Coordinates of C-alpha atoms and ligand atoms in Angstrom, one line a residue:
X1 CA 14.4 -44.6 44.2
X2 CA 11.6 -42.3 44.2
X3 CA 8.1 -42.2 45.7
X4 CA 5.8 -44.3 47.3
X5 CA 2.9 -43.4 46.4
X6 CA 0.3 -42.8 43.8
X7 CA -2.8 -40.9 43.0
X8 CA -5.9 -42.0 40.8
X9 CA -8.1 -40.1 39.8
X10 CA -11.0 -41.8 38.2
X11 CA -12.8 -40.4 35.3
X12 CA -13.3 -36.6 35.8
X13 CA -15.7 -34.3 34.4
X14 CA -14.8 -31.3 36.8
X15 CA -15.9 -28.4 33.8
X16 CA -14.4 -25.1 34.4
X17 CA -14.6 -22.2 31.9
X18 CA -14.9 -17.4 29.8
X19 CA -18.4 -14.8 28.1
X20 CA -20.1 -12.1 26.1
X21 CA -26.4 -8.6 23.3
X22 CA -29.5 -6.8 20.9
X23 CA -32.5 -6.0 21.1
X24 CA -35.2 -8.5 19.9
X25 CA -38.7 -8.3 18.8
X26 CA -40.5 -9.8 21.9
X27 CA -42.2 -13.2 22.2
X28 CA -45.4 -11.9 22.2
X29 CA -47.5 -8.2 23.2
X30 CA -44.7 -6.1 21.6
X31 CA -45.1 -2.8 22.4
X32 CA -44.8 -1.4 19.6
X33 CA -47.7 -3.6 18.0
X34 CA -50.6 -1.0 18.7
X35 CA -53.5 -3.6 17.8
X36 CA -52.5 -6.4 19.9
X37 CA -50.6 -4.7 23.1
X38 CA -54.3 -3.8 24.3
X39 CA -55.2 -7.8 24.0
X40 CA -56.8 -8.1 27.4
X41 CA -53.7 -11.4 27.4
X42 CA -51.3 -8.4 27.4
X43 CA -52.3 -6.6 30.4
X44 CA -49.7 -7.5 33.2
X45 CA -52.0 -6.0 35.5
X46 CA -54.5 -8.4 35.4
X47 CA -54.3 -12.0 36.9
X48 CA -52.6 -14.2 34.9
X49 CA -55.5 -17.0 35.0
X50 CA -57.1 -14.3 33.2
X51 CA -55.1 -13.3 31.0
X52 CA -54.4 -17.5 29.7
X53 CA -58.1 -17.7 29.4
X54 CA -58.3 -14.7 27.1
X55 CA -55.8 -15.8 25.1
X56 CA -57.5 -19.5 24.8
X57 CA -60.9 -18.2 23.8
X58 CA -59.4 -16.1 21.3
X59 CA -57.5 -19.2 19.3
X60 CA -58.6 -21.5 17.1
X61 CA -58.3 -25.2 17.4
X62 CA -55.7 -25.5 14.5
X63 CA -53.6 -23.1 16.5
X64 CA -54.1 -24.9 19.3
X65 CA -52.6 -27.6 18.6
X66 CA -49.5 -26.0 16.9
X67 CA -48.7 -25.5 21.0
X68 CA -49.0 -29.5 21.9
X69 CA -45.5 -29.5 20.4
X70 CA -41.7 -28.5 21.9
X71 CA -41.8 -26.7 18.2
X72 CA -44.3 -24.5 19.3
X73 CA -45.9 -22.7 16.0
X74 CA -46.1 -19.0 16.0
X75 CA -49.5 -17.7 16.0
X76 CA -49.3 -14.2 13.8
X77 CA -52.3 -13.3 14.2
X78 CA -52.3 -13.1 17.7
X79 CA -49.1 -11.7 17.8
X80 CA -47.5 -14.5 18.8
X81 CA -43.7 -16.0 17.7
X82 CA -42.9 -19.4 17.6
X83 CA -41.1 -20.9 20.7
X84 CA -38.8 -23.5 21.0
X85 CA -39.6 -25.0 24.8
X86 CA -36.9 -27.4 24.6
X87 CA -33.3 -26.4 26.1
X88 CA -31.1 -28.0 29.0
X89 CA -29.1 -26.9 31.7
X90 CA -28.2 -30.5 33.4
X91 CA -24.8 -28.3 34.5
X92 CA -24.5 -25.3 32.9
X93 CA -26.2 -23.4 30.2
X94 CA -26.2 -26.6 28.0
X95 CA -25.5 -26.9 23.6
X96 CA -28.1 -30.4 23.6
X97 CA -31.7 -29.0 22.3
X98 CA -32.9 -26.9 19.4
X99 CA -33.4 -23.7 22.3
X100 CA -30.2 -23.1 22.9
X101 CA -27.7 -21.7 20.4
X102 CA -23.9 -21.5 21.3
X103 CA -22.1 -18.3 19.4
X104 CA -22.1 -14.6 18.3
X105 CA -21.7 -12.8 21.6
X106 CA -22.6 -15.8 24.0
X107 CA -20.1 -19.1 22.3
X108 CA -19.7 -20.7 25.9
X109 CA -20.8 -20.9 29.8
X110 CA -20.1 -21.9 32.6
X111 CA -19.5 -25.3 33.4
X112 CA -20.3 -27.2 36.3
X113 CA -19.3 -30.8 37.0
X114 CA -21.1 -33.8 36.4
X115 CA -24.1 -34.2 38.9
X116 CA -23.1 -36.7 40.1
X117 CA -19.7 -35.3 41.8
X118 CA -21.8 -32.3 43.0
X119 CA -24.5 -34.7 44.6
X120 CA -21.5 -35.9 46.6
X121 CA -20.6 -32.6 48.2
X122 CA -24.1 -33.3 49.4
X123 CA -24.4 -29.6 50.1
X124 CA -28.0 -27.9 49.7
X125 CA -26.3 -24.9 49.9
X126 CA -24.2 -25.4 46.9
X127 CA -26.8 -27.1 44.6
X128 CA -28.9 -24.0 45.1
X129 CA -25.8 -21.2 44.2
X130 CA -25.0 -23.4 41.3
X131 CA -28.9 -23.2 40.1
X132 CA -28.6 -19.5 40.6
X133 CA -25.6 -19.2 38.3
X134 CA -27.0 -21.6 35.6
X135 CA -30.4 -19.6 35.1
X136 CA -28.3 -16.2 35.3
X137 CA -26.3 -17.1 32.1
X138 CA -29.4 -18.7 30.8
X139 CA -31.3 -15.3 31.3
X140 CA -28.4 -13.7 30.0
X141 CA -28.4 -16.0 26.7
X142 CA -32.0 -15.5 26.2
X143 CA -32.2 -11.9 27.0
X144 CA -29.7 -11.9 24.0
X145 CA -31.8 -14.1 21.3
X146 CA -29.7 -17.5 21.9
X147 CA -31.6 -19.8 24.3
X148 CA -34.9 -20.2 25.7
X149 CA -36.5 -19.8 29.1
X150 CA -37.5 -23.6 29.8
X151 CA -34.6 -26.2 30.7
X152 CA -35.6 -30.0 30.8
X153 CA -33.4 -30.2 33.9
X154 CA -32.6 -31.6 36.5
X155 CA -32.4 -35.6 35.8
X156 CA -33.6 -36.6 39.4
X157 CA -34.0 -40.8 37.8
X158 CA -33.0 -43.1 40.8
X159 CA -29.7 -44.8 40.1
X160 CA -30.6 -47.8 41.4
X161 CA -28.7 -49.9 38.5
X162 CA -24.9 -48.5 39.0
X163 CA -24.8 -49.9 35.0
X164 CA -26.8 -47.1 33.8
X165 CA -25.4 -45.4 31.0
X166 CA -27.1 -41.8 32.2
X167 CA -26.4 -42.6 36.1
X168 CA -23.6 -39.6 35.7
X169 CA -26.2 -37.1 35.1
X170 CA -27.9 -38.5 38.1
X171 CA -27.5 -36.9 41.8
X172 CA -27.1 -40.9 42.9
X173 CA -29.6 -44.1 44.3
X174 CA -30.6 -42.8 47.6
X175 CA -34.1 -40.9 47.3
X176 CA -33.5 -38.3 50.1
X177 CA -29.9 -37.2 48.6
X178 CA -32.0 -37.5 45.5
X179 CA -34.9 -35.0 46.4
X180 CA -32.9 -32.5 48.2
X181 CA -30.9 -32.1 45.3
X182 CA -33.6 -32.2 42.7
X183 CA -35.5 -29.4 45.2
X184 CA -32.2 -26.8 45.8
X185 CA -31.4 -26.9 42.0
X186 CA -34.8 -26.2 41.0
X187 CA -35.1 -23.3 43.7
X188 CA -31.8 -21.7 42.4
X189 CA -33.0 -22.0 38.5
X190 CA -36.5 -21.0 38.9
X191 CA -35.6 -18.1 41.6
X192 CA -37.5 -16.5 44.2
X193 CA -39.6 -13.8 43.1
X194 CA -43.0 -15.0 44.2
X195 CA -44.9 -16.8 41.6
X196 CA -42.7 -15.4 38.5
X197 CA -40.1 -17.6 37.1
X198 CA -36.4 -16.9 36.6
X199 CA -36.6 -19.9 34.2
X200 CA -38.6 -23.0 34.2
X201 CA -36.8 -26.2 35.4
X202 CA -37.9 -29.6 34.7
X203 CA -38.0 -33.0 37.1
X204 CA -37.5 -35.9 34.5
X205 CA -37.4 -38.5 33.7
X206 CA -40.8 -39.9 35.6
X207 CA -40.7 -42.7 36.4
X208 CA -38.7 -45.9 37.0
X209 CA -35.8 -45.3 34.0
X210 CA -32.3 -46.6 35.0
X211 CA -32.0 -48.4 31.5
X212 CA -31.0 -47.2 28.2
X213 CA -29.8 -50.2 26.1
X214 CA -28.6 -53.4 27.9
X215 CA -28.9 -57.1 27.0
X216 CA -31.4 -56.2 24.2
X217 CA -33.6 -54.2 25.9
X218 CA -33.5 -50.3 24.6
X219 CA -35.9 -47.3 27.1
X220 CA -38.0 -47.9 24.1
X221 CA -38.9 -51.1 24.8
X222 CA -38.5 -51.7 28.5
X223 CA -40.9 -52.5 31.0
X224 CA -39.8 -51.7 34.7
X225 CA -42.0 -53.6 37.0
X226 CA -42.5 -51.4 40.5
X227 CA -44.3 -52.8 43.4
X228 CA -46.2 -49.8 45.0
X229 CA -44.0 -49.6 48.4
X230 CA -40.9 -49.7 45.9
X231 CA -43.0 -47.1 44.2
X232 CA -43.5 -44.9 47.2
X233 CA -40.6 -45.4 48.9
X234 CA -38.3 -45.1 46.3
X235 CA -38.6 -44.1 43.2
X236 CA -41.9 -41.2 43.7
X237 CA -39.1 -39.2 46.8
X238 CA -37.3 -37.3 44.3
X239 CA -40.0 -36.4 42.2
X240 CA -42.5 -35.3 45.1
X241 CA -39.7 -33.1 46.5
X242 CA -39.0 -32.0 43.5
X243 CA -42.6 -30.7 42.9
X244 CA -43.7 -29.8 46.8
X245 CA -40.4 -28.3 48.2
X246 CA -38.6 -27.6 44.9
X247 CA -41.8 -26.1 43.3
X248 CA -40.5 -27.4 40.3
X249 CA -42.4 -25.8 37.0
X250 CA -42.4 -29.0 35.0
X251 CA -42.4 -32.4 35.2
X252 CA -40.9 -35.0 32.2
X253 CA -42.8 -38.6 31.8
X254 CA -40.1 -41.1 30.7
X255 CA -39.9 -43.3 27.6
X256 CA -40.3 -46.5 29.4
X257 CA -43.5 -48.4 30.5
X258 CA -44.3 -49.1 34.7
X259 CA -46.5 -52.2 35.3
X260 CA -47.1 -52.1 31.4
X261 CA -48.8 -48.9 30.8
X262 CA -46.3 -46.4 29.0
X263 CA -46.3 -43.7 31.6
X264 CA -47.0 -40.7 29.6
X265 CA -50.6 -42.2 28.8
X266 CA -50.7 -43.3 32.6
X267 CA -53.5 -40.9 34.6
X268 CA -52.3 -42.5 37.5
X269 CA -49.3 -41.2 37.5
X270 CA -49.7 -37.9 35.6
X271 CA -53.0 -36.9 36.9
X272 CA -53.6 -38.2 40.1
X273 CA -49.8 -38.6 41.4
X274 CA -48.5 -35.4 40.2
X275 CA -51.1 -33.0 39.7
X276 CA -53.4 -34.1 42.0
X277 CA -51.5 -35.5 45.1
X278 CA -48.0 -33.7 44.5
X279 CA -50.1 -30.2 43.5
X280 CA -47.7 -29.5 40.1
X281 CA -48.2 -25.7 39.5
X282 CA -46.6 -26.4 35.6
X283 CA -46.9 -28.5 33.1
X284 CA -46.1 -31.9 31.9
X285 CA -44.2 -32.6 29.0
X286 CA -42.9 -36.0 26.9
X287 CA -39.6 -37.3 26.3
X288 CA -39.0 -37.0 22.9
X289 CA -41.0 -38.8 21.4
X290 CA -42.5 -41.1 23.7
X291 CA -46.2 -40.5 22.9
X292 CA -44.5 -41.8 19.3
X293 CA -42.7 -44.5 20.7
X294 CA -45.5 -45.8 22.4
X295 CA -47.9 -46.0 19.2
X296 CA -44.9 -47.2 16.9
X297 CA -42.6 -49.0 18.8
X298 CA -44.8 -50.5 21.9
X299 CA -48.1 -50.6 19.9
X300 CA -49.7 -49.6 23.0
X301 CA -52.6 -48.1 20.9
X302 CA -53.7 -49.4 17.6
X303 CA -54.1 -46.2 16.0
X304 CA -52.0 -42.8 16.4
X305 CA -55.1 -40.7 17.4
X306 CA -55.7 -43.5 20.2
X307 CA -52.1 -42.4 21.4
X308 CA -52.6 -38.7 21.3
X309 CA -56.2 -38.8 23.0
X310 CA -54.6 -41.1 25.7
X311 CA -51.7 -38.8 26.5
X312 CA -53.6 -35.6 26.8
X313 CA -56.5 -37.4 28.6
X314 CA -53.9 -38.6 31.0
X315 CA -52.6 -35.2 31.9
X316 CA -49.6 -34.4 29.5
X317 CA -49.6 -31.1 28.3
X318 CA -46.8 -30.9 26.1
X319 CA -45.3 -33.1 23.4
X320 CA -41.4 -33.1 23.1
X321 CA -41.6 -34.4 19.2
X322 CA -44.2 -33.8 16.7
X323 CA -46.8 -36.9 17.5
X324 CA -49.4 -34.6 18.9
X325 CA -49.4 -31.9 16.1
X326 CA -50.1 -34.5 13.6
X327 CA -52.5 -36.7 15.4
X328 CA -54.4 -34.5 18.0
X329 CA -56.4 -32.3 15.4
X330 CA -58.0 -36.2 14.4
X331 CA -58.5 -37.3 17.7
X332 CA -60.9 -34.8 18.2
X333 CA -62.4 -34.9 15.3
X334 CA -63.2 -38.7 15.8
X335 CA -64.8 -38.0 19.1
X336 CA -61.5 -39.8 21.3
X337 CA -61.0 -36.2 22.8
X338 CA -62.7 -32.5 23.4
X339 CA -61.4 -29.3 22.9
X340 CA -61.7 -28.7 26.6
X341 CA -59.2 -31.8 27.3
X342 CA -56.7 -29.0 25.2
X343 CA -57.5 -25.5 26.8
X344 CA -56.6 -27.4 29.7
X345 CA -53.4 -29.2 28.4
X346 CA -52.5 -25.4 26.7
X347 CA -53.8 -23.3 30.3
X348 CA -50.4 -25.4 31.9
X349 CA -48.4 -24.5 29.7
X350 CA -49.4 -20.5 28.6
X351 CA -49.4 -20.0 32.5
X352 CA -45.8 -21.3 32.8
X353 CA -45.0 -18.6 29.9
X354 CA -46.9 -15.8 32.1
X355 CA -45.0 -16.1 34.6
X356 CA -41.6 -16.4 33.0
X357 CA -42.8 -12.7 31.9
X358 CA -43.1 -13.8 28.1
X359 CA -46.1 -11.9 27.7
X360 CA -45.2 -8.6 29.2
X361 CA -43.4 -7.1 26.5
X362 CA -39.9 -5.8 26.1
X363 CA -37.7 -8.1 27.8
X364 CA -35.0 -5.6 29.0
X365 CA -37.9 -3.6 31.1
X366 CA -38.6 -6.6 33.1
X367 CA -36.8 -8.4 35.9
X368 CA -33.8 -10.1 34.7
X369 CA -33.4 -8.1 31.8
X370 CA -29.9 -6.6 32.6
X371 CA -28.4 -9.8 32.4
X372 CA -25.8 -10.2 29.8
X373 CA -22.7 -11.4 28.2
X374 CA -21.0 -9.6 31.3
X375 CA -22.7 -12.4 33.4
X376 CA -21.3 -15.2 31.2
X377 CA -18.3 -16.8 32.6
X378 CA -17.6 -14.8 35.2
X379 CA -14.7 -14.7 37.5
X380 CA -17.5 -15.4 40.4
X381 CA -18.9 -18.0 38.3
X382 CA -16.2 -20.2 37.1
X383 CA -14.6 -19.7 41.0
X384 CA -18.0 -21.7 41.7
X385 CA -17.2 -24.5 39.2
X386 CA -14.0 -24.7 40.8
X387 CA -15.4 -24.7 44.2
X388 CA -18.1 -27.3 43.4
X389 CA -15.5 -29.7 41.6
X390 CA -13.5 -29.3 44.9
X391 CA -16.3 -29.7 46.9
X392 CA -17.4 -33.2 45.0
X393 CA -14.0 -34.5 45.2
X394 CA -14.2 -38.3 47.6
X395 CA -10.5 -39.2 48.8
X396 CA -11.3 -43.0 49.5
X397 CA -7.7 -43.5 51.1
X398 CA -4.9 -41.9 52.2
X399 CA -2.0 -44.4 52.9
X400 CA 0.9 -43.1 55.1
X401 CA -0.5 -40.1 55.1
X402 CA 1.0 -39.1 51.5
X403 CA -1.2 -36.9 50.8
X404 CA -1.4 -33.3 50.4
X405 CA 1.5 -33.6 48.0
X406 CA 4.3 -31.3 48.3
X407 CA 5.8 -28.6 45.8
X408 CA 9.1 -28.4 48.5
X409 CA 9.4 -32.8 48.3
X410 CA 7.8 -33.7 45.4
X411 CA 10.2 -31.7 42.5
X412 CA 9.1 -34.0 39.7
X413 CA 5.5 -35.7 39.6
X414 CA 4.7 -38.4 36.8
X415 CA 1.1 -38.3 35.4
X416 CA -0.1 -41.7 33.7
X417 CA -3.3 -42.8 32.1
X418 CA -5.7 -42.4 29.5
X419 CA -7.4 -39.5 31.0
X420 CA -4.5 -37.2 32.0
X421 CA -4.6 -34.5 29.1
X422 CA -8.4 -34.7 28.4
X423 CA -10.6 -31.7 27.8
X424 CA -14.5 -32.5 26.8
X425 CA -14.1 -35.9 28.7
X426 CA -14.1 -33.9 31.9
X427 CA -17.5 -32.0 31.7
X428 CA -19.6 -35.6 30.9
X429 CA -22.5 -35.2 28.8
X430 CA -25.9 -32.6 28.6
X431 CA -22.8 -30.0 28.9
X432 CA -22.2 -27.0 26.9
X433 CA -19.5 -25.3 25.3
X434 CA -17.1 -24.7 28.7
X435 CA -15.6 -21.3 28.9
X436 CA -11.8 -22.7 28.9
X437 CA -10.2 -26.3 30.0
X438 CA -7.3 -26.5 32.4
X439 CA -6.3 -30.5 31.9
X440 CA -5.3 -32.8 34.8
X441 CA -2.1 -32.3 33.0
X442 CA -2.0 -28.6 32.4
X443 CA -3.0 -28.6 36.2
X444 CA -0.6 -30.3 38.0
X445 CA 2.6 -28.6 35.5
X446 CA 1.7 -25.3 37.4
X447 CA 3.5 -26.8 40.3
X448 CA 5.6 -29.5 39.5
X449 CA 8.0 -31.1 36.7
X450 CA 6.3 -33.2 34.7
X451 CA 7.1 -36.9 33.2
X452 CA 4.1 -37.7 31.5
X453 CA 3.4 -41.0 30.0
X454 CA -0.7 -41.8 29.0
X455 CA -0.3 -45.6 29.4
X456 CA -3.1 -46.4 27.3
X457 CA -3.4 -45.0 23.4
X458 CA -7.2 -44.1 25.0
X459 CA -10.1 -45.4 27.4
X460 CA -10.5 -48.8 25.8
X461 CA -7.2 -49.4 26.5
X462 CA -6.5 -52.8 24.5
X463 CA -3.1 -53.0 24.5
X464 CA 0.1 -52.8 27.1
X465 CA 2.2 -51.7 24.3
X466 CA 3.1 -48.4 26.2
X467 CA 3.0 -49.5 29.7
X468 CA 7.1 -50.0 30.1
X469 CA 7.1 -46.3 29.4
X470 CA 4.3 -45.4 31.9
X471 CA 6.4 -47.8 34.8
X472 CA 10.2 -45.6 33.6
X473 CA 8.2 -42.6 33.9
X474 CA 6.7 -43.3 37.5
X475 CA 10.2 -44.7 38.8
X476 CA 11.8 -41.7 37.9
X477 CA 9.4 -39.5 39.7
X478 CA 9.0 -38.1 43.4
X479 CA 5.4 -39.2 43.2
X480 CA 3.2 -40.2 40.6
X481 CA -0.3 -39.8 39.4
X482 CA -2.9 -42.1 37.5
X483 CA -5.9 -40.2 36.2
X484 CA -8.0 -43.6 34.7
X485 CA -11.4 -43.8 34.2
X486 CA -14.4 -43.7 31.6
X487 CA -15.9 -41.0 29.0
X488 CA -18.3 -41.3 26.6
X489 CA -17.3 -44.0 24.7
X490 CA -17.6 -46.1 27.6
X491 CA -21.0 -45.0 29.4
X492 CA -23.6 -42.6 28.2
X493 CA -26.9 -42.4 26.6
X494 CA -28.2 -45.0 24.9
X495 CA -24.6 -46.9 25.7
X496 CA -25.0 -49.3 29.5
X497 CA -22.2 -50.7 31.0
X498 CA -22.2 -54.8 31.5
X499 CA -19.7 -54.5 34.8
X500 CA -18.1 -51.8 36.5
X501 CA -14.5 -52.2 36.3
X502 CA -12.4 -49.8 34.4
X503 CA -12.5 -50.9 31.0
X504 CA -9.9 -53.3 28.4
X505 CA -6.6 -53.6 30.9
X506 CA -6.3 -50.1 33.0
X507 CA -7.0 -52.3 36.2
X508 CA -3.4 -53.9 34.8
X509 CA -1.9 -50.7 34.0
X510 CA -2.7 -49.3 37.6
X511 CA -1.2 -52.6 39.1
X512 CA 2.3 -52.7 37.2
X513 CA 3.0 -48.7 37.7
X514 CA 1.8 -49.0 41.6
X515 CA 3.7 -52.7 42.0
X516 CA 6.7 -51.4 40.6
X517 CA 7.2 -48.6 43.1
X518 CA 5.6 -50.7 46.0
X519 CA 7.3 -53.7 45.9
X520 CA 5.5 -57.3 46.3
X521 CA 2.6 -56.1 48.5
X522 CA 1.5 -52.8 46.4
X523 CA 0.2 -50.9 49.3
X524 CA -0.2 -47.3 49.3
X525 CA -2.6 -46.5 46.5
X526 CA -4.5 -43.6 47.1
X527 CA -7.5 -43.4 45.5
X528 CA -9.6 -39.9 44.4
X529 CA -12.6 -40.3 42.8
X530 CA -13.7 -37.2 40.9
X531 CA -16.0 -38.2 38.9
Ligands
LIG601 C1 -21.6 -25.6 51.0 O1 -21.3 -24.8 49.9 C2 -21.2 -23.4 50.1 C3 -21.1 -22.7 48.8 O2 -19.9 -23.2 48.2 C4 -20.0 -23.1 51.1 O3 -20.0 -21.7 51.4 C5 -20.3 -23.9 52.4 O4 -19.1 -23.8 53.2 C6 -20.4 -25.4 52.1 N1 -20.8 -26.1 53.3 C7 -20.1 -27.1 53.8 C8 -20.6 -27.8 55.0 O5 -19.0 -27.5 53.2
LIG602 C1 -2.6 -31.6 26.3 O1 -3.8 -31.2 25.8 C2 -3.8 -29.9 25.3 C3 -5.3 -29.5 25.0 O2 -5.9 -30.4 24.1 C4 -2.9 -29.8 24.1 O3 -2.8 -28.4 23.6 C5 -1.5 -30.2 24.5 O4 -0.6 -30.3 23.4 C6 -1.5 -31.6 25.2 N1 -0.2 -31.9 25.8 C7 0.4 -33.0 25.6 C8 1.7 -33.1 26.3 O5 0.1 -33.9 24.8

């Protein structure tokens, strides 16, 4: 009879991946544009408050408000491209958000697991090196035309509800663990050159959002009531680092309402909290599109130019979505808001842009300009996904000991369950396009004879129909392992959980295999979680 013992491995989203330039007309103050380069904006040598105040006295307040928006409208006259200020690098260089593009010489990067296995490394160190790797592909990627220089990441949301559908993009409930992280991955994107950026990270989502859709209530619609120590002690700690020790560029209002105020039109918490208290040297930007969600869908205002005055008056400086370049042009003209409520929305942001270096000409001359395809996929930087999925792994249990398994005992190992030859499943979601998959499977047949049988047709798992094969398969092997768990069908955005056992009858299908080989009392199950 063989084995006595058996592995699961739950879920998995441990990303490991490959790589791959041109030269671009820059953003802005091209060099070889001999009426603008002399702008007084232009000049790196002068201060860049200066510089951002020259640029706002020279615009109009049409083409002001073309730069409320993530769709940022070029301003030719000036010089000026269009920007797209929304990409994401939750972990890795991610393909979610019009700024990022995915082929030609840069079709994938490296990817990192899911936050929430690298949260429980809970390793500063690590967080930071990982940040560092992300914003050199990104660098590289935008250095070659395909993404931009501002990432709405990290997700530093409490996970206070283990439900959550978004809790995997989440570095876990406790505020501390929270903070650190949030602060180490923003000091590894943004870099450490001083006041320049590498690129611009972004704390989100503030505040109180550990919902998505759950017993009729959607983010759109929900209310989380906070009492203020809750507020301070909890759910503020992660945000706060993130903005005093992290020095986080950006900071993402959420979709949801605290204490019924939506809180992108809440000063209190934009304003005074984060600017004002917390000292945010960056700018504040909407989930897309709260300021829309909270005129249509929470009537919160009775007329859209109501909702566009309210946000900007409450300190956002950026729309994600197109509310504000529709609405805010009206809400001056009927008296709701000034221009100078603007220059100061638009002095956040053009600052953040100065010192990402997007107004100093030719990219390739400036720091981070030899980045390229090269960097992409690395050696050294999929040897850090590895590492980090290693690093993130929990062993809950390790009955007899059985474990390390054993290439000179163990000649054949069985591998059971939904999740054993799964690619994308691994890498979660806000990931990119990984530079190669290596499957539980594919793993574990470098070292060992394989009898594989999945168990269940997928995830859901509905039916025992193949779960006499999976029990033959496990009898016949020296040891046997069960890699179960969720994906995306299961738990994500916009999709909560109800409970938090494994879903339709895996529980069942990790009972027969394990009581089968165990006898009557089933002891000996060794559990992994890699999540
Ligand atoms: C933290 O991670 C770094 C980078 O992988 C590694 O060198 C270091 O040994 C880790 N620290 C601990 C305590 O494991
Ligand atoms: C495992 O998955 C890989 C990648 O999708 C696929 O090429 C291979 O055929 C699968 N192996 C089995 C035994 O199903």
């Amino acid at each position: 009879m063989p084995t006595s013992f058996i592995i699961t491995l739950l879920v998995l989203f441990l990303g490991v991946s490959l790589k791959t330039s041109k030269a671009l007309v820059p953003f802005a103050c091209d060099p070889n544009d001999g009426t603008r380069r002399n702008l007084p904006f232009c000049q790196v040598k002068l201060p860049i408050q200066t510089r951002v105040n020259d640029l706002i006295g020279r615009m109009t307040l049409q083409e002001k408000v073309g730069l409320l928006v993530n769709n940022a409208a070029a301003v030719p006259r000036l010089g000026i491209k269009g920007y797209e200020w929304w990409s994401e690098a939750l972990h890795g260089v991610s393909n979610v958000g019009p700024g990022t593009k995915f082929g030609g010489a840069f079709p994938v990067a490296t990817s990192f697991p899911q936050v929430i296995t690298t949260a429980a490394s809970f390793n500063a160190t690590l967080w930071e090196a990982i940040g560092q790797v992300v914003s050199d592909e990104a660098r590289a990627m935008f250095n070659g035309g395909a993404a931009g220089l501002t990432y709405w990441s990290p997700n530093v949301n409490i996970f206070r509800d283990p439900r959550w559908g978004r809790g995997q993009e989440t570095p876990g409930e406790d505020p501390v663990v929270a903070g650190k992280y949030a602060a180490s991955y923003v000091r590894g994107l943004q870099g450490n050159d001083g006041n320049r950026l590498k690129v611009a990270a972004c704390c989100k989502h503030f505040t109180a959002y550990d919902l998505d859709n759950w017993n009729g209530v959607d983010r759109f619609h929900f209310n989380a009531k906070v009492s203020k120590q809750d507020m301070v002690d909890t759910f503020d700690v992660p945000f706060r680092m993130c903005v005093k020790e992290g020095k986080v560029a950006s900071v993402m209002c959420s979709y949801n309402q605290v204490n019924g105020i939506p809180t992108c039109a809440d000063p209190n918490l934009l304003k005074k909290t984060v600017r004002g208290q917390w000292r945010l040297d960056g700018y504040i930007v909407s989930d897309c599109d709260s300021v829309g969600v909270y005129y249509g869908q929470q009537h919160y205002t009775s007329t859209p130019e109501e909702a566009a005055a309210d946000a900007i008056k409450a300190g956002l400086d950026l729309n994600c979505g197109p509310f504000l370049g529709q609405h805010t042009e009206d809400a001056v003209k009927k008296g709701l808001l000034n221009e100078a409520e603007i220059n100061n929305a638009l002095l956040n942001t053009l600052t953040v842009q100065m010192r990402l270096g997007m107004f100093d000409g030719e990219p390739s001359s400036q720091p981070y300009g030899n980045l390229g395809p090269a960097e992409v996929c690395s050696p050294a930087h999929q040897e850090l996904a590895l590492e980090a999925a290693r690093q993130g792994i929990v062993l809950l249990k390790n009955h007899g000991p059985s474990l390390p398994l054993s290439t000179r005992r163990h000649h054949s190992v069985a591998i059971v369950g939904p999740n054993s030859n799964v690619t994308v499943t691994m890498i979660g979601n806000y990931a990119g396009v990984a530079c190669g998959y290596t499957t539980p499977l594919q793993g574990i047949e470098r070292y060992s004879k394989i009898i594989y049988q999945q168990g269940c047709a997928d995830v859901a798992c509905v039916s025992d129909q193949q779960f006499g094969a999976a029990i033959d398969a496990a009898r016949q092997a020296d040891a046997t392992i069960l890699v179960m768990g969720l994906d995306q069908s299961i738990e994500a955005e916009f999709r909560d959980r109800t409970g938090l056992l494994l879903p339709g009858r895996q529980q069942e299908l990790v009972s027969k295999v394990a009581c089968s080989l165990e006898g009557p009392n089933c002891i000996g199950l060794n559990v992994w979680w890699a999540h």
